Tab-separated table of C-alpha atoms and ligand atoms in Angstrom:
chain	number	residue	atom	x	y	z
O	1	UNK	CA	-52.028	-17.673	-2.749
O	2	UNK	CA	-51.348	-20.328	-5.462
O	3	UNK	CA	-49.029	-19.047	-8.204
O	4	UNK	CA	-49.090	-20.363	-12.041
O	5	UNK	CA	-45.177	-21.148	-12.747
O	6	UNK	CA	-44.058	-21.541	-16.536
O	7	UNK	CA	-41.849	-24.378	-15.886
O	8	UNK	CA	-41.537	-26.058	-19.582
O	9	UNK	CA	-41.348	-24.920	-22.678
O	10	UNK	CA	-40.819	-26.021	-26.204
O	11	UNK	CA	-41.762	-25.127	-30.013
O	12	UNK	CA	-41.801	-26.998	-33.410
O	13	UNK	CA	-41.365	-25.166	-36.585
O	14	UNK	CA	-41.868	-27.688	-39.898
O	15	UNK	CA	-38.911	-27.646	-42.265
O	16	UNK	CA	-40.164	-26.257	-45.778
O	17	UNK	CA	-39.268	-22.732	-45.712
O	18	UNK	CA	-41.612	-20.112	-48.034
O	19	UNK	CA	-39.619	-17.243	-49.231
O	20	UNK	CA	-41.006	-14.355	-50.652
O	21	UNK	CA	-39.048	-14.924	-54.028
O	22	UNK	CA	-41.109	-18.399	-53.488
O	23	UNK	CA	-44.523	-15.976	-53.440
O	24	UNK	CA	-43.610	-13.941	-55.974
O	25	UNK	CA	-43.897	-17.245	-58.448
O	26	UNK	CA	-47.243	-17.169	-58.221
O	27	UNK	CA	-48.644	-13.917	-57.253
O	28	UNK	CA	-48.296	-10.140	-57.975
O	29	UNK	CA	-45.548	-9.703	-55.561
O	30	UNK	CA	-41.990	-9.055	-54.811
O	31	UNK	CA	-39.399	-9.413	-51.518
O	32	UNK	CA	-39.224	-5.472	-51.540
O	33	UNK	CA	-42.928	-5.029	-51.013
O	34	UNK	CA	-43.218	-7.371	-48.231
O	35	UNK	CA	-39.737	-6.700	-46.607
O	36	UNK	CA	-40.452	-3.123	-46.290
O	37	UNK	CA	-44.599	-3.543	-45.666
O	38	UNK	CA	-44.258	-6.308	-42.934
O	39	UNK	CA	-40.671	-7.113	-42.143
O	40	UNK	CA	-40.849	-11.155	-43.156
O	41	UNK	CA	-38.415	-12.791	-45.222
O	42	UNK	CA	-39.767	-16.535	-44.797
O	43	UNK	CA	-42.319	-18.614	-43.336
O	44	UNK	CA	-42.982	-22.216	-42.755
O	45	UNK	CA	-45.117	-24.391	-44.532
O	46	UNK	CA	-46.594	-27.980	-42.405
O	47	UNK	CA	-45.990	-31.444	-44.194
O	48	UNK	CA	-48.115	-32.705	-41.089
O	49	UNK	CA	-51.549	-31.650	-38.734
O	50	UNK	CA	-51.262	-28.873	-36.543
O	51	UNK	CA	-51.477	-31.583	-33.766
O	52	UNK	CA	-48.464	-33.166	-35.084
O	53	UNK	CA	-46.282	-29.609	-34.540
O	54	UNK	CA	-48.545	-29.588	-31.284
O	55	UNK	CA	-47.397	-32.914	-29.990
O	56	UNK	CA	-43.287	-32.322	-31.149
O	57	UNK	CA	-43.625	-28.814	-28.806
O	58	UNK	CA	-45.206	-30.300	-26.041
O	59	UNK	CA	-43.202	-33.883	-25.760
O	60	UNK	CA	-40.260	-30.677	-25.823
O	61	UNK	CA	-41.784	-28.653	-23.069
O	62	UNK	CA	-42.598	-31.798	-20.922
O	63	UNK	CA	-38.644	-32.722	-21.037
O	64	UNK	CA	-37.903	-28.945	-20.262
O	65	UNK	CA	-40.118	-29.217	-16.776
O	66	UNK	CA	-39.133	-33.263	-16.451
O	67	UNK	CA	-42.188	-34.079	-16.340
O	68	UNK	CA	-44.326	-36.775	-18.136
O	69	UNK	CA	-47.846	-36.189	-19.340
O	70	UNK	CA	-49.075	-38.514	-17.266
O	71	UNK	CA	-48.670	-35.963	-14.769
O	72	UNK	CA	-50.729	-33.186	-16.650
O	73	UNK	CA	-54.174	-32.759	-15.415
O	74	UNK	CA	-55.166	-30.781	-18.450
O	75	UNK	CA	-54.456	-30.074	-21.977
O	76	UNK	CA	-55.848	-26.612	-23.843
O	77	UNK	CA	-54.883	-26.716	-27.876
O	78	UNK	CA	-55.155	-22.933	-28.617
O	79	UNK	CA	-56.013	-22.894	-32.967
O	80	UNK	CA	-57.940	-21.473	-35.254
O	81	UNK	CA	-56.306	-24.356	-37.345
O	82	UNK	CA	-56.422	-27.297	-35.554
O	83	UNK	CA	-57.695	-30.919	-37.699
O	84	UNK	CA	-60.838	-31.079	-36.805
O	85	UNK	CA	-64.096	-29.342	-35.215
O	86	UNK	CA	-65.284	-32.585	-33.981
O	87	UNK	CA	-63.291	-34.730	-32.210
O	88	UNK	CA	-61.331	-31.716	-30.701
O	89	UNK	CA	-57.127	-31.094	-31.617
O	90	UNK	CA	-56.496	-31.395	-27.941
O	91	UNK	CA	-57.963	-34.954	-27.315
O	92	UNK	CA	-55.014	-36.352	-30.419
O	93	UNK	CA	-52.342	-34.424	-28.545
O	94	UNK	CA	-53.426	-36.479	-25.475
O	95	UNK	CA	-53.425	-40.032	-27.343
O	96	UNK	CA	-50.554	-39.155	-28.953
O	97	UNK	CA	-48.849	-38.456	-25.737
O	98	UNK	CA	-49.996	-41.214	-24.308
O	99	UNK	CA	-51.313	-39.366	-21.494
O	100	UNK	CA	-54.712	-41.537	-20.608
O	101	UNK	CA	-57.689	-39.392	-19.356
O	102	UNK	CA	-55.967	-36.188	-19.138
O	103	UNK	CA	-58.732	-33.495	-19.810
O	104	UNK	CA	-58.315	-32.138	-23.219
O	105	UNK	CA	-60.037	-28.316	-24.761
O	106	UNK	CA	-59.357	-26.511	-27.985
O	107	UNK	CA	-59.741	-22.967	-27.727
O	108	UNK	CA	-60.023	-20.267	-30.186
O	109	UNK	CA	-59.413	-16.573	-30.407
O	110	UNK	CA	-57.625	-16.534	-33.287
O	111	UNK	CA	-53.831	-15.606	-33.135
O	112	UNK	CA	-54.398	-14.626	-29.140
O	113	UNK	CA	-55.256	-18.393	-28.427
O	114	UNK	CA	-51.919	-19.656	-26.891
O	115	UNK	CA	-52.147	-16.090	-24.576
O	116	UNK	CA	-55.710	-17.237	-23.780
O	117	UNK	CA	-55.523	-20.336	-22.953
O	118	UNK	CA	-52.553	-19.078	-20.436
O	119	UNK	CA	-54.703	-17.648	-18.964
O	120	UNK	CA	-57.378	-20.120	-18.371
O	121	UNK	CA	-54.813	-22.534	-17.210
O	122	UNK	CA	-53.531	-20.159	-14.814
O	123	UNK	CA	-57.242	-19.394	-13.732
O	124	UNK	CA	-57.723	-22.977	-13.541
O	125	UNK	CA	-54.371	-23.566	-11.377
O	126	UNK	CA	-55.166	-20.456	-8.621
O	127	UNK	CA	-58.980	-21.957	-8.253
O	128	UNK	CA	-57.160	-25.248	-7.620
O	129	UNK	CA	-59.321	-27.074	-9.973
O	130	UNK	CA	-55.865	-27.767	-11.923
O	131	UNK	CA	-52.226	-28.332	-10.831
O	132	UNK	CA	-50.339	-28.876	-13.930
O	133	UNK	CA	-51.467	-27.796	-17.518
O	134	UNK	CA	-50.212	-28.168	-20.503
O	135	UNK	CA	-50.771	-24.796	-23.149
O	136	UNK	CA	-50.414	-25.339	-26.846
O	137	UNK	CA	-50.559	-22.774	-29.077
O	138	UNK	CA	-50.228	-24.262	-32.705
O	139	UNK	CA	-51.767	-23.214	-36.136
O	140	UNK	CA	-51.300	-24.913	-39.932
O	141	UNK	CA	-52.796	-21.481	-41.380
O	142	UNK	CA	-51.546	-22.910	-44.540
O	143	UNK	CA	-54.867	-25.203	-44.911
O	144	UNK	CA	-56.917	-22.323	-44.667
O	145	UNK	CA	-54.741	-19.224	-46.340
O	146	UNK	CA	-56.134	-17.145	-49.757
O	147	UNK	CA	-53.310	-18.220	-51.536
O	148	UNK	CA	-54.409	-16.075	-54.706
O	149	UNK	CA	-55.016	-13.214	-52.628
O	150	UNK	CA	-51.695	-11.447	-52.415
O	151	UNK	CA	-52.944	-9.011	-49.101
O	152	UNK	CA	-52.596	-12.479	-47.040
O	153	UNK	CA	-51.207	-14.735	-48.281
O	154	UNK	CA	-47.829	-13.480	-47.397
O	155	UNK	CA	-48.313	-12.968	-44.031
O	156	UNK	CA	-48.675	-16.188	-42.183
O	157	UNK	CA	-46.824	-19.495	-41.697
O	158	UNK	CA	-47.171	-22.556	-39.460
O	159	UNK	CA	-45.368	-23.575	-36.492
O	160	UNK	CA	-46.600	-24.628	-32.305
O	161	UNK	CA	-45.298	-24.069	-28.965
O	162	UNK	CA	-46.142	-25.380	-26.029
O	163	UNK	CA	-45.724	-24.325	-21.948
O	164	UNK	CA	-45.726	-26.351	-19.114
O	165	UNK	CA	-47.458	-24.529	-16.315
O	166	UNK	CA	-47.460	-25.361	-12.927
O	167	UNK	CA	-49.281	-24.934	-9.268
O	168	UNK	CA	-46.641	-22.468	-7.336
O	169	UNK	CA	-46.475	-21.071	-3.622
O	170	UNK	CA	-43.979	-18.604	-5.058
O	171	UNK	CA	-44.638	-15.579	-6.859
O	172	UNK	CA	-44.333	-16.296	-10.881
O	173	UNK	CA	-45.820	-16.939	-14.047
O	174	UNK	CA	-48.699	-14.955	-15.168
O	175	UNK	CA	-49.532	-12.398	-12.593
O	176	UNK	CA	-52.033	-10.231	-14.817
O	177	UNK	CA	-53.559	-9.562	-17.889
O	178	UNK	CA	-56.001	-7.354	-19.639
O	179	UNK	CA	-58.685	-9.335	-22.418
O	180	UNK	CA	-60.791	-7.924	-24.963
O	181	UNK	CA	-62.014	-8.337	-28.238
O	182	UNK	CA	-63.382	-5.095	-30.884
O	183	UNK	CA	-66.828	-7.404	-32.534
O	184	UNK	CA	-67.831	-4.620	-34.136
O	185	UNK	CA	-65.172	-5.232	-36.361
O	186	UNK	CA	-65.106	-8.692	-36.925
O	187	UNK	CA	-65.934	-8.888	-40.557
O	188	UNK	CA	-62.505	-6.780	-40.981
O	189	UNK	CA	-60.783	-10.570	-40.733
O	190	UNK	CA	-63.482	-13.573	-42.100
O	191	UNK	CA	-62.354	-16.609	-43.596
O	192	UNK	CA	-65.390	-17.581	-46.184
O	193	UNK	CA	-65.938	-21.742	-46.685
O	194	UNK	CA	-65.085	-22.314	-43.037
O	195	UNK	CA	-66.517	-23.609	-40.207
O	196	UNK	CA	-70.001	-24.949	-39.140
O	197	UNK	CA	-72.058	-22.619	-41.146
O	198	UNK	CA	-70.366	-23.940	-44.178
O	199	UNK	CA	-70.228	-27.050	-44.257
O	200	UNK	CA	-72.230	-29.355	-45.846
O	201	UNK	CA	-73.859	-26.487	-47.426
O	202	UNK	CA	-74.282	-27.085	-51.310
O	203	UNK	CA	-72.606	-23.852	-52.529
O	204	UNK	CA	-68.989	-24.574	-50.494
O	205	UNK	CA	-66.178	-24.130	-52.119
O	206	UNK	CA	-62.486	-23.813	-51.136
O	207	UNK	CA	-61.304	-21.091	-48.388
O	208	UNK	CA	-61.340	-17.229	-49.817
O	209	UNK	CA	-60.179	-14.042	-46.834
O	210	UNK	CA	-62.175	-10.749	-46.574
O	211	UNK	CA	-59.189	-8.691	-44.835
O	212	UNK	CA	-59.013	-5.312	-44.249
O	213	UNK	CA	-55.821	-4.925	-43.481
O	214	UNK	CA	-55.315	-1.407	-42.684
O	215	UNK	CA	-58.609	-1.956	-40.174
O	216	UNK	CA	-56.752	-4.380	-38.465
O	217	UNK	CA	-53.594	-2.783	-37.939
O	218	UNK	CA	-55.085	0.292	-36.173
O	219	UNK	CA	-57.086	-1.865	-34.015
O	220	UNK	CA	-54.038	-4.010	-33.377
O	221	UNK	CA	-52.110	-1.137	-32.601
O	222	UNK	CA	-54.832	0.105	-30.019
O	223	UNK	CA	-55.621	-2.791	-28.431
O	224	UNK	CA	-52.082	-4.082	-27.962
O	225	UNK	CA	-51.062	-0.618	-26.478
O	226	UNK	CA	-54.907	-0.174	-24.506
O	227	UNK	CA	-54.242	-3.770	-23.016
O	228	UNK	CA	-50.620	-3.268	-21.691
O	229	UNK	CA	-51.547	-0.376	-20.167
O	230	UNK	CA	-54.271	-1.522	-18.464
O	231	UNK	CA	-52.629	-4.157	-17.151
O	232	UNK	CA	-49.569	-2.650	-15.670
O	233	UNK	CA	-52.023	-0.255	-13.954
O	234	UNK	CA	-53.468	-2.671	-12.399
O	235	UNK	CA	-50.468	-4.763	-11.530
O	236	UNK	CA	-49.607	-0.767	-10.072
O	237	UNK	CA	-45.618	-1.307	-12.633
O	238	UNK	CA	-44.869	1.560	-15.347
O	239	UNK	CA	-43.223	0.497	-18.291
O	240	UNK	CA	-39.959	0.900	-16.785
O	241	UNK	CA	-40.410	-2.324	-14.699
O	242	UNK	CA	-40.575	-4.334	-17.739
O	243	UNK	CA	-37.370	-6.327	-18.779
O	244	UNK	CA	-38.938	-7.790	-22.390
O	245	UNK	CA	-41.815	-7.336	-24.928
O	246	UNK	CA	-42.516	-10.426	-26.524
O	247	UNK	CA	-45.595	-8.841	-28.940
O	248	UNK	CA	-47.334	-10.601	-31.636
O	249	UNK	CA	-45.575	-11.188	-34.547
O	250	UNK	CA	-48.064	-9.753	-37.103
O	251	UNK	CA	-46.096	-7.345	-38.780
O	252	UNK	CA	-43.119	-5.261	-38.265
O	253	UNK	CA	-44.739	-2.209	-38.648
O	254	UNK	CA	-47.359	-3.126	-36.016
O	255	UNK	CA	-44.468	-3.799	-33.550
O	256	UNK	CA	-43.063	-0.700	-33.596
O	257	UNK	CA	-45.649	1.183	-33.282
O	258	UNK	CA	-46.576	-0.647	-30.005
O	259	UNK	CA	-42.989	-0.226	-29.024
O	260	UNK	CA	-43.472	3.746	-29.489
O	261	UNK	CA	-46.434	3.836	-27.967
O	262	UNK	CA	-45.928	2.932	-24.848
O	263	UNK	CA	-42.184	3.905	-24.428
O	264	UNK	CA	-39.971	1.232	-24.913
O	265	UNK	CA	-36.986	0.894	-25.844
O	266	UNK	CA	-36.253	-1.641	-29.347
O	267	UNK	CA	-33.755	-3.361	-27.582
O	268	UNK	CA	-36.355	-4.357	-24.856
O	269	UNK	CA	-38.877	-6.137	-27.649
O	270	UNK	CA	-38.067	-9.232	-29.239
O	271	UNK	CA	-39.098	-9.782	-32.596
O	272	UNK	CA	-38.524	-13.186	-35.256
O	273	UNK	CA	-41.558	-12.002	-37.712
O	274	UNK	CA	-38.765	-12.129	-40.490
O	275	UNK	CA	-38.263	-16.032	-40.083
O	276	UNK	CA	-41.847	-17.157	-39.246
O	277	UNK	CA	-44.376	-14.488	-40.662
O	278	UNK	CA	-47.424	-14.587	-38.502
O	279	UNK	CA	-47.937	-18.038	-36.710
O	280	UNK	CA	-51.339	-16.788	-35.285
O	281	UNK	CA	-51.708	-18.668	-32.236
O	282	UNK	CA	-48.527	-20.002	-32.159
O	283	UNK	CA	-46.745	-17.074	-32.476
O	284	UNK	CA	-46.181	-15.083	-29.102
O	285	UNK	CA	-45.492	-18.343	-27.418
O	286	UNK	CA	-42.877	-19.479	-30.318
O	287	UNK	CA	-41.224	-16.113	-29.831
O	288	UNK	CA	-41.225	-16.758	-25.919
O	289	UNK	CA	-39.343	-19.887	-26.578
O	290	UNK	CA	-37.039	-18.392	-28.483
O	291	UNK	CA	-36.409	-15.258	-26.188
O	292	UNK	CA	-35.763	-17.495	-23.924
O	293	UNK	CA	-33.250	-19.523	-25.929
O	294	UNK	CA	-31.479	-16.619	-27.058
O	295	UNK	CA	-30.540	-15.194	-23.784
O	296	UNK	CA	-33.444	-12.527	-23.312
O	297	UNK	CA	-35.107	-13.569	-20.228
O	298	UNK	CA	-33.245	-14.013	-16.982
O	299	UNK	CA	-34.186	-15.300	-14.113
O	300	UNK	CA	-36.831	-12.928	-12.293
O	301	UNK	CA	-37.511	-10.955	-15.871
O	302	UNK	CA	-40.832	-9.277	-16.140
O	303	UNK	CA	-42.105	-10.421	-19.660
O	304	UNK	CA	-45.185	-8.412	-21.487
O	305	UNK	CA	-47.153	-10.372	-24.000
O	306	UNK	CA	-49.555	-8.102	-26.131
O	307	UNK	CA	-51.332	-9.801	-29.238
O	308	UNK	CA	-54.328	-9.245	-31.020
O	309	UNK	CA	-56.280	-11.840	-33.709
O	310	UNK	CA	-59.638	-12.231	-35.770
O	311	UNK	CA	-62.832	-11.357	-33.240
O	312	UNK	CA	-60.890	-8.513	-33.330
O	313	UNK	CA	-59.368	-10.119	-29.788
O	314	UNK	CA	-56.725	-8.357	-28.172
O	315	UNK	CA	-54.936	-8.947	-24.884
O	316	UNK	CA	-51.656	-7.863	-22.969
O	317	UNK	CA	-50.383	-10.643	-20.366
O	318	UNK	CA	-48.017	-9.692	-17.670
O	319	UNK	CA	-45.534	-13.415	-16.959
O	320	UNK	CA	-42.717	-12.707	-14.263
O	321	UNK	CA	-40.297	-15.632	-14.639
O	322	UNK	CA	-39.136	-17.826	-12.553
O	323	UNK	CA	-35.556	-18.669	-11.296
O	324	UNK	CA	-34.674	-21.424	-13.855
O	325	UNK	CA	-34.477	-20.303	-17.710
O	326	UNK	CA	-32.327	-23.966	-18.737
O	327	UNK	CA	-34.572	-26.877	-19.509
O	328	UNK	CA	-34.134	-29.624	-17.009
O	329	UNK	CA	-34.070	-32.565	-19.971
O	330	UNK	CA	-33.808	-32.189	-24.259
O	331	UNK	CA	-36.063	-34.659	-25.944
O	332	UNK	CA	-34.895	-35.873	-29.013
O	333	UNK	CA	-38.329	-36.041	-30.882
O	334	UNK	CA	-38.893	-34.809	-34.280
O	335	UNK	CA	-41.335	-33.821	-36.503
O	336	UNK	CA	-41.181	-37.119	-39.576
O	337	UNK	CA	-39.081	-35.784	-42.608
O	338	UNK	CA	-40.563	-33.881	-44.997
O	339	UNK	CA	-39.382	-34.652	-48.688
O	340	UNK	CA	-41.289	-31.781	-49.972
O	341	UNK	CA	-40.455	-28.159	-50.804
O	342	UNK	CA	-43.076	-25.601	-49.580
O	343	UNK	CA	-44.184	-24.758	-53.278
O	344	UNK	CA	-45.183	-28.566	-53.692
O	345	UNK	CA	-47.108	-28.340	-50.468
O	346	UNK	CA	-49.287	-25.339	-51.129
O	347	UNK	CA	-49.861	-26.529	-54.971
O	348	UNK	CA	-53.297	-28.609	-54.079
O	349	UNK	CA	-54.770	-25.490	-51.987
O	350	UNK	CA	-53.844	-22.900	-55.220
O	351	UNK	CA	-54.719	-25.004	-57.708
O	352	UNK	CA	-58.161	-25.305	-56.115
O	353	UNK	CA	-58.668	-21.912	-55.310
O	354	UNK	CA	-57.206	-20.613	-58.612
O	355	UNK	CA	-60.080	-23.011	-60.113
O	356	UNK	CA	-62.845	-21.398	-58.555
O	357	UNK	CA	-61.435	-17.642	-58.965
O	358	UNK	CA	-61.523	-18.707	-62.741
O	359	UNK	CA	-65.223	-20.029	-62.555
O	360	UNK	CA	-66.405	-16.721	-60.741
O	361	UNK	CA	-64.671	-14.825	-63.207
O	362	UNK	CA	-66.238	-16.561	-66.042
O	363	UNK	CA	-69.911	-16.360	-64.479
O	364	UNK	CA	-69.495	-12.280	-63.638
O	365	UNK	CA	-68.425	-12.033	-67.366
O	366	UNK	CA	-71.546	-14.374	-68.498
O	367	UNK	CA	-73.912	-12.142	-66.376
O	368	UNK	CA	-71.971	-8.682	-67.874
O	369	UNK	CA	-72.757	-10.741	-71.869
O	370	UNK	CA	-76.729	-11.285	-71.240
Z	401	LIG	N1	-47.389	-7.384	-52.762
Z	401	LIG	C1	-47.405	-6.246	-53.483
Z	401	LIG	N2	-48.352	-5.301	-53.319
Z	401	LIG	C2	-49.315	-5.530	-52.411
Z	401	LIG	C3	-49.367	-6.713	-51.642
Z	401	LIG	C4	-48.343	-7.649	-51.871
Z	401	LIG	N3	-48.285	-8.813	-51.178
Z	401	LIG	N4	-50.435	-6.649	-50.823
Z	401	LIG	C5	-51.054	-5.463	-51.066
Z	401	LIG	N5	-50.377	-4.800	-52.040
Z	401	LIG	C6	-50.662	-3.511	-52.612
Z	401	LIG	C7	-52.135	-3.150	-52.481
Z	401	LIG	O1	-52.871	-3.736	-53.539
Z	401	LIG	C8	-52.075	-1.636	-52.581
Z	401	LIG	O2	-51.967	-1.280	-53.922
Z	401	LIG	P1	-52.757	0.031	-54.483
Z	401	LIG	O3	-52.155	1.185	-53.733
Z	401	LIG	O4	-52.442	0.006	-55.939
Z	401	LIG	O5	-54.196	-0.195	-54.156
Z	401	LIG	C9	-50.738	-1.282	-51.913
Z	401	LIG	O6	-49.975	-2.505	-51.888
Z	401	LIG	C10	-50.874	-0.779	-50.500
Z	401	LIG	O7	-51.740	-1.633	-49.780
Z	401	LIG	P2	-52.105	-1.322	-48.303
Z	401	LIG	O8	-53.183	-2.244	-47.856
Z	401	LIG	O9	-52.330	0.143	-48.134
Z	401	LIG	O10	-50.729	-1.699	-47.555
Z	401	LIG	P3	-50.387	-1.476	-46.074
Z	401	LIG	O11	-49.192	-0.632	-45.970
Z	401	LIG	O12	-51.590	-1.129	-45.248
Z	401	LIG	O13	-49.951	-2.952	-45.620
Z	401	LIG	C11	-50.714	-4.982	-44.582
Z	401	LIG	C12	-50.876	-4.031	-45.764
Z	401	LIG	C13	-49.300	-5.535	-44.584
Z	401	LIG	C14	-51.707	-6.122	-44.738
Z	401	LIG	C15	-50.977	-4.208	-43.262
Z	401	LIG	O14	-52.159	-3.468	-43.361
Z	401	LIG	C16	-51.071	-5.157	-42.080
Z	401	LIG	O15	-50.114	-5.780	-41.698
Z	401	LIG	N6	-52.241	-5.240	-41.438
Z	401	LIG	C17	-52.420	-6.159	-40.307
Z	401	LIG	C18	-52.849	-7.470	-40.840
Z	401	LIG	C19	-52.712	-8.576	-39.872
Z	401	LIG	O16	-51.768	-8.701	-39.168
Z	401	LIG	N7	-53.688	-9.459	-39.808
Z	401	LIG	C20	-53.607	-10.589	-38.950
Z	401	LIG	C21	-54.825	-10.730	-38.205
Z	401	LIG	S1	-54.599	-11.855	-36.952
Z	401	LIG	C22	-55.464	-13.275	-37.045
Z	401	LIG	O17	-56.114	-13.563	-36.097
Z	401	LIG	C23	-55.456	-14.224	-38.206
């Protein structure tokens, strides 16, 4: 049986750091509210595409397995974010890595892309259709964010990571993983003025969020635990064969209660929501990287990688790693400087959506005068 090794790995995170003393200039908020309600502290803001992050983690994951992307026989950009609908995110990564007819596919499940797309690379490796793939998951959430709506717009940030994976005759990689996704509730995350069934439609205007956040944490919660249990059922582990958590980083709150429910131990699940915020789909895969750079996995470790994201999607994937946790090269890309702060950067999305919350005002108060 073919196995899918993670052999390369890489992330990008853009320079201009949000802080929630940054937030609190411009909406109803403070660093004690969102400390205590979600852990975060800071998030990154992109001066660049979400391709651009894309292509920095992936020219750092192709050093990691020494490989070049001429050798990848696939590409799978995992966004809800990514430039465009039409041509795909995927299909720049490729030209900008110079890596001529390699297949290229976005995919989107919200913030469980990255996880997804693991998995259909690793599909795609065991049927033998594939031998090498490269799996992005990368987000610019900033493009799209409520910025006047103080329930999200403190949660996310931007950032991309990317994984080499690889046809293997020994056993590694992703072995398992429970998918599933709660429709019934997927008005409880909708981001209005977005997508095909906007535009070009007269009445568009700039990005707004209907969130229910406290819907979304239960279901989180459920599906995160439901998933992670199914899976090591079926992979026939208990919880006490798992050396890490790596769980989406959504909210701090969310993590523990994941970490509760099924038994483990805090030291066991990593966690960097206080840096990042949530990355959507970049985030389990950024916080892979960085367990990894940090010393958390060791060679053989049996890694568990709930998430959950807008659909409501939810997943658990079970990766056992491989013998090698140094990266074979270092590439000395980076991302071009950014001579911005983060407040500059997000100024043209609030000023436009601050606009048309003043016009909707203004017509609701017309309507109440006639
Ligand atoms: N600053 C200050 N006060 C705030 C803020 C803020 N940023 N946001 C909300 N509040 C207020 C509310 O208005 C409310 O005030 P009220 O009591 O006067 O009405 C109060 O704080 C409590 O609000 P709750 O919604 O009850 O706060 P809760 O403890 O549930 O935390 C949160 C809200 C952080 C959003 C939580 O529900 C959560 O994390 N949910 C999960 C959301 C999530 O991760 N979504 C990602 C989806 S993934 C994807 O695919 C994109």
């Amino acid at each position: 049986m073919k196995y899918s090794a993670i052999t390369g790995w890489g992330k990008c995170l853009p320079p201009a750091v949000l802080t929630n003393a940054d937030l609190a200039t411009f909406i109803d908020t403070d660093d004690e509210w969102i400390s205590s309600r979600t852990g975060m502290k800071e998030r990154r803001i992109a001066h660049v595409e979400a391709s651009d992050l894309a292509h920095v983690a992936a020219v750092r994951a192709l050093a990691a397995a020494n490989r070049d992307a001429k050798d990848l026989d696939l590409i799978i950009f995992g966004s809800c974010t990514g430039d465009n609908i039409v041509p795909n995110s995927a299909s720049r990564v490729q030209h900008l890595l110079g890596a001529d007819s390699v297949a290229a596919m976005d995919l989107n499940t919200a913030c469980t892309s990255g996880l997804y797309a693991l998995s259909v690379a690793s599909a795609m490796i065991k049927a033998g259709s594939a031998k090498r793939v490269l799996v992005i998951g990368a987000e610019k959430t900033s493009s799209v964010l409520d910025w006047v709506n103080r329930n999200v717009a403190v949660l996310f940030g931007d950032g991309a990571a990317a994984l080499v994976v690889e046809a293997s005759d020994t056993q590694q990689g992703l072995l398992g993983e429970s998918l599933g996704c709660y429709a019934e509730a997927r008005d409880s995350l909708f981001i209005q003025n977005y997508g095909g069934a906007f535009t070009n439609n007269p009445f568009c205007q700039a990005t707004s969020w209907d969130f229910d956040g406290q819907d979304i944490f239960k279901r989180a919660v459920a599906g995160m635990v439901g998933a992670s249990n199914q899976v090591l059922d079926d992979m026939g582990l208990s919880v006490a064969d798992i050396d890490l958590v790596v769980p989406h980083q959504a909210n701090s709150r969310i993590i523990d209660a994941v970490g509760r429910k099924l038994g483990v131990p805090t030291d066991r699940v990593f966690v960097n929501v206080e840096r990042y915020g949530n990355m959507s789909a970049a985030t389990v895969l950024v916080a892979l990287v960085e367990a990894i750079e940090q010393g958390y996995v060791r060679a053989f470790s049996k890694i568990l990688l709930p998430a959950f994201g807008a659909g409501l999607t939810w997943n658990s994937h079970l990766v056992q790693w491989g013998d090698r946790i140094t990266p074979l090269a270092i590439s000395d890309i980076e991302l071009p400087p950014c001579d911005e702060t983060a407040l500059e950067l997000i100024a043209p999305y609030l000023t436009q959506q601050r606009r048309q919350l003043q016009s909707q005002i203004e017509s609701v108060q017309q309507a109440d005068l006639r």
